[in-house]
Amino acid sequence: MADDDAREDVHEGEQPPAPPDDEVAAAIVERFAGARFDRSHGQPVVYVERSVFADVARFLRDEQQFTMCVDVTATDHLLDGVRYVPAGVPGPVWGERYEVVANFLSHVRNRRVRVICPVPADDPRVPSLTSVYPGANFPERETYDFFGIEFDGHPDLTRILMPDDWEGHPLRKDYPAARVPVTFKGDPHPR
C-alpha cells in the first residue's frame, strides 16, 4: 500500500534555501541560475558558479548601480574540519577546496553585497573582473600571488608582493609553515 502523503522532494535534515531578504541579492538569484543567498554578519552574500562570476559583476555595475569592487580575495578550505555550507547550496559543488570572494559597494544606493564562487583545486581559475572593475587588478594579482588562483583575462597576472622567482603560494594550506626570510618587492630594508 503506497503512502499518498509521501514527499520524496524533502529529506530529513535538509533546509530549503531562504528567500533573499535583500533586493540586490534577490535580483542576482533571479537572474543567475544556481545562485544561492545567505547572510553573513548582516551582509547579503550570494554564492554563484564560477562561470558567471564576471557576469554577476557586470550585472551589479550596469543594472544595480554598484560602482566599486572593494576587494577580491580567496579562502582555502583544505584543512577545515567543519565547513559552513548555506542551506540550499549543493554539497558537491561547494565542497571545492577554494572560494573566490568579491565584495561590491554601491555608493548611490549605500549598499554592499558579497559574491562567492567555488574554485576546484585541479583547475584553480576564475574569470577576471578587471574588464568590469579596473580596480580589481591588484587584488586579483595578490590572490594569484598568495593562493595560485588564475584570473582568466587579467591584463598582467604576475606576482605583486612575493619575489618573481618565489616557488609556491604561501597562503595555501598545504604550503609548509616555517619562518623563511623573504625580501618583498620594493623593500627598502632587505634582511
PDB file of C-alpha atoms in Angstrom:
ATOM      1  CA  MET A   1       0.000   0.000   0.000  1.00  0.00           C
ATOM      2  CA  ALA A   2       1.563   3.283  -1.155  1.00  0.00           C
ATOM      3  CA  ASP A   3       1.614   6.283   1.103  1.00  0.00           C
ATOM      4  CA  ASP A   4      -0.210   9.052  -0.744  1.00  0.00           C
ATOM      5  CA  ASP A   5       1.303  11.665   1.572  1.00  0.00           C
ATOM      6  CA  ALA A   6       4.936  10.659   0.985  1.00  0.00           C
ATOM      7  CA  ARG A   7       7.149  13.545  -0.104  1.00  0.00           C
ATOM      8  CA  GLU A   8      10.283  12.490  -1.899  1.00  0.00           C
ATOM      9  CA  ASP A   9      11.441  16.061  -2.519  1.00  0.00           C
ATOM     10  CA  VAL A  10      12.010  16.903   1.163  1.00  0.00           C
ATOM     11  CA  HIS A  11      14.559  14.860   3.076  1.00  0.00           C
ATOM     12  CA  GLU A  12      15.004  14.814   6.792  1.00  0.00           C
ATOM     13  CA  GLY A  13      17.529  17.395   7.984  1.00  0.00           C
ATOM     14  CA  GLU A  14      17.602  19.424   4.750  1.00  0.00           C
ATOM     15  CA  GLN A  15      16.562  23.044   4.874  1.00  0.00           C
ATOM     16  CA  PRO A  16      15.169  24.780   1.810  1.00  0.00           C
ATOM     17  CA  PRO A  17      17.134  27.883   0.828  1.00  0.00           C
ATOM     18  CA  ALA A  18      15.997  31.068   2.491  1.00  0.00           C
ATOM     19  CA  PRO A  19      14.419  33.567   0.112  1.00  0.00           C
ATOM     20  CA  PRO A  20      16.607  36.653  -0.212  1.00  0.00           C
ATOM     21  CA  ASP A  21      15.569  39.460   2.097  1.00  0.00           C
ATOM     22  CA  ASP A  22      17.806  41.847   0.164  1.00  0.00           C
ATOM     23  CA  GLU A  23      16.588  43.247  -3.170  1.00  0.00           C
ATOM     24  CA  VAL A  24      20.044  43.169  -4.806  1.00  0.00           C
ATOM     25  CA  ALA A  25      20.677  39.584  -3.743  1.00  0.00           C
ATOM     26  CA  ALA A  26      17.177  38.676  -4.930  1.00  0.00           C
ATOM     27  CA  ALA A  27      17.934  40.197  -8.346  1.00  0.00           C
ATOM     28  CA  ILE A  28      21.142  38.139  -8.622  1.00  0.00           C
ATOM     29  CA  VAL A  29      19.391  34.920  -7.569  1.00  0.00           C
ATOM     30  CA  GLU A  30      16.599  35.583 -10.067  1.00  0.00           C
ATOM     31  CA  ARG A  31      18.959  36.394 -12.955  1.00  0.00           C
ATOM     32  CA  PHE A  32      21.622  33.678 -12.488  1.00  0.00           C
ATOM     33  CA  ALA A  33      20.585  30.033 -12.303  1.00  0.00           C
ATOM     34  CA  GLY A  34      22.076  28.174  -9.369  1.00  0.00           C
ATOM     35  CA  ALA A  35      22.794  31.322  -7.340  1.00  0.00           C
ATOM     36  CA  ARG A  36      22.053  30.980  -3.628  1.00  0.00           C
ATOM     37  CA  PHE A  37      21.506  33.643  -0.974  1.00  0.00           C
ATOM     38  CA  ASP A  38      22.836  33.760   2.553  1.00  0.00           C
ATOM     39  CA  ARG A  39      23.692  36.362   5.173  1.00  0.00           C
ATOM     40  CA  SER A  40      26.981  36.778   6.980  1.00  0.00           C
ATOM     41  CA  HIS A  41      27.355  39.320   9.793  1.00  0.00           C
ATOM     42  CA  GLY A  42      24.375  41.260   8.468  1.00  0.00           C
ATOM     43  CA  GLN A  43      25.723  41.450   4.910  1.00  0.00           C
ATOM     44  CA  PRO A  44      23.993  39.803   1.941  1.00  0.00           C
ATOM     45  CA  VAL A  45      26.088  37.036   0.385  1.00  0.00           C
ATOM     46  CA  VAL A  46      25.344  35.344  -2.926  1.00  0.00           C
ATOM     47  CA  TYR A  47      27.015  32.094  -3.966  1.00  0.00           C
ATOM     48  CA  VAL A  48      27.373  31.741  -7.743  1.00  0.00           C
ATOM     49  CA  GLU A  49      29.011  29.368 -10.202  1.00  0.00           C
ATOM     50  CA  ARG A  50      32.467  30.483 -11.314  1.00  0.00           C
ATOM     51  CA  SER A  51      31.363  30.525 -14.971  1.00  0.00           C
ATOM     52  CA  VAL A  52      29.120  33.544 -14.236  1.00  0.00           C
ATOM     53  CA  PHE A  53      31.412  35.314 -11.745  1.00  0.00           C
ATOM     54  CA  ALA A  54      32.307  38.187 -14.124  1.00  0.00           C
ATOM     55  CA  ASP A  55      28.740  38.302 -15.488  1.00  0.00           C
ATOM     56  CA  VAL A  56      27.431  38.900 -11.960  1.00  0.00           C
ATOM     57  CA  ALA A  57      29.934  41.745 -11.527  1.00  0.00           C
ATOM     58  CA  ARG A  58      28.799  43.285 -14.834  1.00  0.00           C
ATOM     59  CA  PHE A  59      25.147  42.931 -13.776  1.00  0.00           C
ATOM     60  CA  LEU A  60      25.902  44.660 -10.472  1.00  0.00           C
ATOM     61  CA  ARG A  61      27.675  47.537 -12.226  1.00  0.00           C
ATOM     62  CA  ASP A  62      25.307  48.004 -15.175  1.00  0.00           C
ATOM     63  CA  GLU A  63      21.908  47.250 -13.673  1.00  0.00           C
ATOM     64  CA  GLN A  64      22.239  47.578  -9.903  1.00  0.00           C
ATOM     65  CA  GLN A  65      24.438  50.721  -9.623  1.00  0.00           C
ATOM     66  CA  PHE A  66      27.357  49.045  -7.853  1.00  0.00           C
ATOM     67  CA  THR A  67      30.165  51.453  -8.615  1.00  0.00           C
ATOM     68  CA  MET A  68      33.038  49.719  -6.854  1.00  0.00           C
ATOM     69  CA  CYS A  69      34.571  46.298  -6.388  1.00  0.00           C
ATOM     70  CA  VAL A  70      36.057  46.812  -2.940  1.00  0.00           C
ATOM     71  CA  ASP A  71      38.110  43.634  -2.763  1.00  0.00           C
ATOM     72  CA  VAL A  72      38.822  40.268  -4.337  1.00  0.00           C
ATOM     73  CA  THR A  73      40.371  37.519  -2.259  1.00  0.00           C
ATOM     74  CA  ALA A  74      40.193  33.776  -1.710  1.00  0.00           C
ATOM     75  CA  THR A  75      39.868  31.159   1.006  1.00  0.00           C
ATOM     76  CA  ASP A  76      41.475  27.735   1.126  1.00  0.00           C
ATOM     77  CA  HIS A  77      39.339  25.108   2.870  1.00  0.00           C
ATOM     78  CA  LEU A  78      41.898  22.287   2.688  1.00  0.00           C
ATOM     79  CA  LEU A  79      42.243  21.860   6.455  1.00  0.00           C
ATOM     80  CA  ASP A  80      38.729  22.817   7.530  1.00  0.00           C
ATOM     81  CA  GLY A  81      37.398  20.187   9.889  1.00  0.00           C
ATOM     82  CA  VAL A  82      33.877  21.549   9.674  1.00  0.00           C
ATOM     83  CA  ARG A  83      32.762  23.811   6.876  1.00  0.00           C
ATOM     84  CA  TYR A  84      29.750  26.064   6.715  1.00  0.00           C
ATOM     85  CA  VAL A  85      27.534  25.403   3.718  1.00  0.00           C
ATOM     86  CA  PRO A  86      24.444  27.600   3.375  1.00  0.00           C
ATOM     87  CA  ALA A  87      21.032  25.983   3.071  1.00  0.00           C
ATOM     88  CA  GLY A  88      20.185  25.040  -0.486  1.00  0.00           C
ATOM     89  CA  VAL A  89      23.776  25.062  -1.730  1.00  0.00           C
ATOM     90  CA  PRO A  90      24.618  21.657  -3.217  1.00  0.00           C
ATOM     91  CA  GLY A  91      27.396  19.978  -1.222  1.00  0.00           C
ATOM     92  CA  PRO A  92      29.488  18.561  -4.087  1.00  0.00           C
ATOM     93  CA  VAL A  93      29.570  21.928  -5.866  1.00  0.00           C
ATOM     94  CA  TRP A  94      30.529  23.781  -2.725  1.00  0.00           C
ATOM     95  CA  GLY A  95      32.892  21.125  -1.459  1.00  0.00           C
ATOM     96  CA  GLU A  96      35.637  22.632  -3.615  1.00  0.00           C
ATOM     97  CA  ARG A  97      38.922  23.483  -1.972  1.00  0.00           C
ATOM     98  CA  TYR A  98      38.941  27.206  -2.781  1.00  0.00           C
ATOM     99  CA  GLU A  99      36.424  30.006  -2.877  1.00  0.00           C
ATOM    100  CA  VAL A 100      36.997  33.370  -4.552  1.00  0.00           C
ATOM    101  CA  VAL A 101      35.266  36.213  -2.737  1.00  0.00           C
ATOM    102  CA  ALA A 102      34.450  39.651  -4.166  1.00  0.00           C
ATOM    103  CA  ASN A 103      32.902  42.498  -2.198  1.00  0.00           C
ATOM    104  CA  PHE A 104      30.946  45.149  -4.068  1.00  0.00           C
ATOM    105  CA  LEU A 105      29.778  48.607  -2.989  1.00  0.00           C
ATOM    106  CA  SER A 106      27.069  50.876  -4.365  1.00  0.00           C
ATOM    107  CA  HIS A 107      27.695  54.462  -3.337  1.00  0.00           C
ATOM    108  CA  VAL A 108      24.441  55.558  -4.960  1.00  0.00           C
ATOM    109  CA  ARG A 109      22.357  53.007  -3.056  1.00  0.00           C
ATOM    110  CA  ASN A 110      24.575  52.850   0.053  1.00  0.00           C
ATOM    111  CA  ARG A 111      24.619  49.041  -0.203  1.00  0.00           C
ATOM    112  CA  ARG A 112      27.142  46.220  -0.095  1.00  0.00           C
ATOM    113  CA  VAL A 113      26.968  42.668  -1.398  1.00  0.00           C
ATOM    114  CA  ARG A 114      29.466  39.817  -1.264  1.00  0.00           C
ATOM    115  CA  VAL A 115      29.712  37.323  -4.141  1.00  0.00           C
ATOM    116  CA  ILE A 116      31.435  33.958  -3.644  1.00  0.00           C
ATOM    117  CA  CYS A 117      32.246  31.289  -6.218  1.00  0.00           C
ATOM    118  CA  PRO A 118      33.780  27.813  -5.797  1.00  0.00           C
ATOM    119  CA  VAL A 119      37.146  27.001  -7.368  1.00  0.00           C
ATOM    120  CA  PRO A 120      38.345  23.396  -7.717  1.00  0.00           C
ATOM    121  CA  ALA A 121      41.915  22.531  -6.744  1.00  0.00           C
ATOM    122  CA  ASP A 122      42.573  20.766 -10.052  1.00  0.00           C
ATOM    123  CA  ASP A 123      41.586  23.859 -12.102  1.00  0.00           C
ATOM    124  CA  PRO A 124      42.191  26.960  -9.933  1.00  0.00           C
ATOM    125  CA  ARG A 125      40.933  29.683 -12.256  1.00  0.00           C
ATOM    126  CA  VAL A 126      38.046  32.141 -12.488  1.00  0.00           C
ATOM    127  CA  PRO A 127      37.116  34.928 -14.923  1.00  0.00           C
ATOM    128  CA  SER A 128      38.861  38.229 -14.185  1.00  0.00           C
ATOM    129  CA  LEU A 129      36.788  41.205 -13.044  1.00  0.00           C
ATOM    130  CA  THR A 130      39.279  43.786 -14.367  1.00  0.00           C
ATOM    131  CA  SER A 131      37.319  44.448 -17.574  1.00  0.00           C
ATOM    132  CA  VAL A 132      34.326  45.385 -15.429  1.00  0.00           C
ATOM    133  CA  TYR A 133      36.095  46.949 -12.439  1.00  0.00           C
ATOM    134  CA  PRO A 134      39.673  48.022 -13.323  1.00  0.00           C
ATOM    135  CA  GLY A 135      40.387  48.460  -9.597  1.00  0.00           C
ATOM    136  CA  ALA A 136      40.244  44.664  -9.213  1.00  0.00           C
ATOM    137  CA  ASN A 137      43.663  44.480 -10.916  1.00  0.00           C
ATOM    138  CA  PHE A 138      45.875  44.468  -7.799  1.00  0.00           C
ATOM    139  CA  PRO A 139      43.564  42.380  -5.561  1.00  0.00           C
ATOM    140  CA  GLU A 140      43.436  39.696  -8.297  1.00  0.00           C
ATOM    141  CA  ARG A 141      47.234  39.773  -8.597  1.00  0.00           C
ATOM    142  CA  GLU A 142      47.544  39.416  -4.818  1.00  0.00           C
ATOM    143  CA  THR A 143      45.134  36.469  -4.826  1.00  0.00           C
ATOM    144  CA  TYR A 144      47.141  34.858  -7.627  1.00  0.00           C
ATOM    145  CA  ASP A 145      50.412  35.534  -5.786  1.00  0.00           C
ATOM    146  CA  PHE A 146      49.286  34.063  -2.455  1.00  0.00           C
ATOM    147  CA  PHE A 147      46.800  31.351  -3.497  1.00  0.00           C
ATOM    148  CA  GLY A 148      47.805  30.494  -7.081  1.00  0.00           C
ATOM    149  CA  ILE A 149      44.307  31.116  -8.431  1.00  0.00           C
ATOM    150  CA  GLU A 150      44.476  32.357 -12.021  1.00  0.00           C
ATOM    151  CA  PHE A 151      42.155  35.056 -13.325  1.00  0.00           C
ATOM    152  CA  ASP A 152      41.336  34.451 -16.992  1.00  0.00           C
ATOM    153  CA  GLY A 153      41.510  37.670 -18.999  1.00  0.00           C
ATOM    154  CA  HIS A 154      43.621  39.594 -16.464  1.00  0.00           C
ATOM    155  CA  PRO A 155      45.871  42.116 -18.272  1.00  0.00           C
ATOM    156  CA  ASP A 156      49.037  41.439 -16.205  1.00  0.00           C
ATOM    157  CA  LEU A 157      48.695  38.410 -13.930  1.00  0.00           C
ATOM    158  CA  THR A 158      52.119  38.457 -12.271  1.00  0.00           C
ATOM    159  CA  ARG A 159      53.317  38.332  -8.685  1.00  0.00           C
ATOM    160  CA  ILE A 160      52.738  41.553  -6.781  1.00  0.00           C
ATOM    161  CA  LEU A 161      54.362  41.009  -3.349  1.00  0.00           C
ATOM    162  CA  MET A 162      56.452  37.842  -3.455  1.00  0.00           C
ATOM    163  CA  PRO A 163      59.723  37.826  -5.417  1.00  0.00           C
ATOM    164  CA  ASP A 164      59.342  36.791  -9.065  1.00  0.00           C
ATOM    165  CA  ASP A 165      61.423  33.655  -8.518  1.00  0.00           C
ATOM    166  CA  TRP A 166      59.425  32.522  -5.443  1.00  0.00           C
ATOM    167  CA  GLU A 167      58.118  28.986  -5.737  1.00  0.00           C
ATOM    168  CA  GLY A 168      54.664  28.188  -4.431  1.00  0.00           C
ATOM    169  CA  HIS A 169      51.833  30.232  -2.973  1.00  0.00           C
ATOM    170  CA  PRO A 170      52.212  30.988   0.755  1.00  0.00           C
ATOM    171  CA  LEU A 171      48.534  31.230   1.776  1.00  0.00           C
ATOM    172  CA  ARG A 172      47.667  27.752   0.527  1.00  0.00           C
ATOM    173  CA  LYS A 173      47.003  25.487   3.485  1.00  0.00           C
ATOM    174  CA  ASP A 174      49.398  22.833   2.154  1.00  0.00           C
ATOM    175  CA  TYR A 175      52.278  25.325   1.981  1.00  0.00           C
ATOM    176  CA  PRO A 176      54.918  24.467   4.619  1.00  0.00           C
ATOM    177  CA  ALA A 177      54.628  26.742   7.637  1.00  0.00           C
ATOM    178  CA  ALA A 178      58.069  27.989   8.613  1.00  0.00           C
ATOM    179  CA  ARG A 179      59.962  31.172   9.111  1.00  0.00           C
ATOM    180  CA  VAL A 180      61.574  31.948   5.788  1.00  0.00           C
ATOM    181  CA  PRO A 181      63.406  35.241   5.310  1.00  0.00           C
ATOM    182  CA  VAL A 182      61.698  36.995   2.423  1.00  0.00           C
ATOM    183  CA  THR A 183      62.618  40.243   0.740  1.00  0.00           C
ATOM    184  CA  PHE A 184      59.412  41.660  -0.661  1.00  0.00           C
ATOM    185  CA  LYS A 185      59.420  43.697  -3.846  1.00  0.00           C
ATOM    186  CA  GLY A 186      60.424  47.281  -3.173  1.00  0.00           C
ATOM    187  CA  ASP A 187      61.535  46.572   0.426  1.00  0.00           C
ATOM    188  CA  PRO A 188      63.807  49.499   1.381  1.00  0.00           C
ATOM    189  CA  HIS A 189      65.483  47.466   4.132  1.00  0.00           C
ATOM    190  CA  PRO A 190      66.212  43.919   2.893  1.00  0.00           C
ATOM    191  CA  ARG A 191      67.118  41.454   5.624  1.00  0.00           C
TER     192      ARG A 191
END
